[in-house]
C-alpha positions as CSV (number, residue, x, y, z in Angstrom):
1,X,5.4,21.0,50.4
2,X,6.0,20.6,46.7
3,X,4.2,17.5,45.4
4,X,4.4,18.1,41.7
5,X,7.5,17.0,39.8
6,X,9.1,18.6,36.8
7,X,11.7,17.4,34.3
8,X,13.5,20.1,32.4
9,X,15.5,19.5,29.2
10,X,18.1,21.8,27.8
11,X,19.7,20.5,24.7
12,X,22.2,21.0,21.9
13,X,20.8,21.6,18.4
14,X,20.8,18.3,16.6
15,X,20.9,16.2,19.7
16,X,17.2,15.3,19.4
17,X,16.6,16.6,22.8
18,X,13.1,17.7,22.0
19,X,12.2,14.3,20.6
20,X,13.5,12.8,23.8
21,X,11.3,15.2,25.8
22,X,8.2,14.3,23.8
23,X,8.9,10.6,24.3
24,X,9.5,11.1,28.0
25,X,6.3,13.0,28.5
26,X,4.4,10.2,26.7
27,X,6.0,7.5,28.8
28,X,5.1,9.3,32.1
29,X,1.7,10.4,30.9
30,X,2.3,14.1,31.7
31,X,2.1,17.3,29.6
32,X,5.0,18.8,27.8
33,X,5.7,22.6,27.5
34,X,8.1,24.0,24.9
35,X,8.7,27.3,23.1
36,X,5.7,26.9,20.8
37,X,3.2,26.2,23.5
38,X,4.6,28.8,25.9
39,X,4.6,31.4,23.2
40,X,0.9,30.8,22.5
41,X,0.1,31.1,26.2
42,X,2.2,34.3,26.5
43,X,0.3,35.8,23.5
44,X,-3.0,34.9,25.2
45,X,-1.8,36.9,28.3
46,X,-0.5,39.8,26.3
47,X,-1.5,40.3,22.7
48,X,1.3,42.7,22.1
49,X,3.5,39.6,21.9
50,X,1.7,38.6,18.6
51,X,4.5,40.2,16.5
52,X,7.1,38.0,18.2
53,X,5.0,34.8,18.0
54,X,4.2,35.4,14.3
55,X,7.6,36.5,13.2
56,X,7.9,33.4,10.9
57,X,5.7,35.4,8.5
58,X,8.7,37.7,8.0
59,X,10.6,34.9,6.4
60,X,12.3,33.3,9.4
61,X,10.9,29.8,9.6
62,X,11.9,26.2,10.4
63,X,15.1,25.6,12.1
64,X,16.2,29.2,11.5
65,X,13.7,30.2,14.0
66,X,15.9,28.6,16.6
67,X,18.5,31.2,16.0
68,X,16.0,33.7,17.5
69,X,15.0,32.3,20.9
70,X,12.7,35.2,21.7
71,X,11.7,36.1,18.2
72,X,12.5,39.2,16.2
73,X,11.5,42.4,17.9
74,X,12.6,45.2,20.2
75,X,14.6,44.3,23.3
76,X,11.7,45.5,25.4
77,X,9.3,43.0,23.7
78,X,11.8,40.2,24.0
79,X,12.2,41.0,27.7
80,X,8.5,41.0,28.1
81,X,8.2,37.6,26.3
82,X,10.8,36.1,28.6
83,X,9.0,37.6,31.7
84,X,5.7,36.0,30.6
85,X,7.2,32.6,29.7
86,X,9.1,32.5,33.0
87,X,5.8,33.2,34.8
88,X,4.2,30.4,32.9
89,X,7.0,27.9,33.6
90,X,6.7,28.6,37.4
91,X,2.9,28.3,37.2
92,X,3.0,25.0,35.4
93,X,5.6,23.6,37.8
94,X,3.4,24.7,40.7
95,X,0.2,23.1,39.5
96,X,1.1,19.9,37.6
97,X,3.7,17.3,36.8
98,X,5.3,18.2,33.5
99,X,8.3,18.2,31.1
100,X,9.6,21.6,30.1
101,X,12.0,22.0,27.2
102,X,14.3,25.0,27.2
103,X,13.2,28.4,28.3
104,X,15.9,28.4,31.0
105,X,13.5,26.3,33.1
106,X,16.3,24.6,34.9
107,X,17.5,27.9,36.2
108,X,14.0,29.2,36.9
109,X,13.2,26.1,39.0
110,X,16.5,26.1,40.8
111,X,14.8,26.5,44.2
112,X,12.4,23.5,43.7
113,X,13.3,20.1,45.1
114,X,11.1,17.9,42.8
115,X,13.0,18.6,39.6
116,X,15.3,16.6,37.4
117,X,17.4,19.0,35.2
118,X,18.7,17.3,32.1
119,X,21.2,18.5,29.5
120,X,21.1,16.5,26.2
121,X,24.1,16.6,24.0
122,X,25.6,14.5,21.2
123,X,28.9,14.2,19.3
124,X,29.2,16.7,16.5
125,X,29.0,14.2,13.7
126,X,25.8,12.7,15.2
127,X,24.3,16.2,15.4
128,X,25.1,16.7,11.7
129,X,23.6,13.4,10.8
130,X,20.5,14.1,12.9
131,X,20.0,17.5,11.3
132,X,20.1,15.9,7.8
133,X,17.8,13.0,8.7
134,X,15.2,14.7,10.9
135,X,15.2,18.3,9.9
136,X,15.6,18.0,6.1
137,X,18.9,19.9,6.0
138,X,21.1,19.3,3.0
139,X,24.6,18.1,3.5
140,X,26.0,21.6,3.2
141,X,23.7,23.3,5.8
142,X,24.1,21.6,9.2
143,X,27.5,23.0,10.1
144,X,26.4,26.6,9.6
145,X,23.0,26.0,11.3
146,X,24.6,24.3,14.3
147,X,27.0,27.2,14.8
148,X,24.3,29.8,14.5
149,X,21.8,28.1,16.8
150,X,24.5,27.1,19.4
151,X,25.6,30.7,19.6
152,X,22.1,32.0,19.9
153,X,21.1,29.5,22.6
154,X,24.3,30.2,24.5
155,X,23.7,33.9,24.5
156,X,20.1,33.5,25.4
157,X,20.9,31.3,28.4
158,X,23.8,33.4,29.5
159,X,21.9,36.7,29.3
160,X,19.0,35.4,31.5
161,X,20.9,33.2,34.0
162,X,24.4,34.6,34.2
163,X,25.7,31.1,33.5
164,X,27.0,29.2,30.5
165,X,24.5,26.9,28.8
166,X,26.6,23.8,29.6
167,X,27.0,24.6,33.2
168,X,26.8,22.0,35.9
169,X,25.3,24.2,38.6
170,X,21.7,23.8,37.5
171,X,22.0,20.3,36.0
172,X,21.4,16.9,37.5
173,X,22.0,14.8,34.3
174,X,24.2,15.2,31.3
175,X,23.2,12.6,28.7
176,X,24.8,11.8,25.3
177,X,21.7,11.0,23.2
178,X,23.8,9.1,20.7
179,X,24.5,6.4,23.3
180,X,20.9,5.2,23.7
181,X,18.9,7.0,21.0
182,X,15.6,8.8,21.6
183,X,13.6,5.9,23.1
184,X,16.5,4.6,25.2
185,X,17.3,8.1,26.5
186,X,13.6,8.8,27.3
187,X,13.4,5.4,29.1
188,X,16.5,6.2,31.2
189,X,15.2,9.5,32.3
190,X,11.8,8.0,33.1
191,X,13.4,5.4,35.3
192,X,15.3,8.1,37.1
193,X,12.1,10.0,37.6
194,X,10.3,6.9,39.0
195,X,13.1,6.4,41.6
196,X,13.6,10.1,42.5
197,X,9.9,10.9,42.8
198,X,8.7,7.6,44.1
199,X,6.5,7.0,41.1
200,X,6.9,3.2,41.5
201,X,4.9,3.4,44.7
202,X,2.0,4.9,42.8
203,X,1.5,2.1,40.3
């Protein structure tokens, strides 16, 4: 029997999906795993991944890093990184309650029952505004960055799952973050988790 629960978050660039995930984990008092933390764990398991984890030193930093979901390196190394991160996603889901952002976690955990799979999106103009306000983009940058990152994430998800990133097959909730904002969106998902996983009975 699977007792641990997991909430996965896939998101559009500029939708503040990561911020919602952070707020959600804090509300529920559970750990959060994302690209950065899973890359560090993967590097600890296989030090040949160091070149992928540290590729920011090659001049690809900040939000541009998002255009390279598995870093810059050979296809073999990128495949190995995905293999290690997938292993870690499954291990964390097996041993603890957690929030997992990205990494195709919704697909990887498709056989588990105690999962809420979220897709966070926002209207295009809201994504531009969020990029300018929270990521330090200039007014001329967001459109190009949104296009590049959307394309990279779609290809990353498609190549590892065989599905489009905005599919409904591995999703339980589609949420427009512009409707409730970060705190409101996190609260909504937290309330869903309490009902689905019976968390109200534990308090």
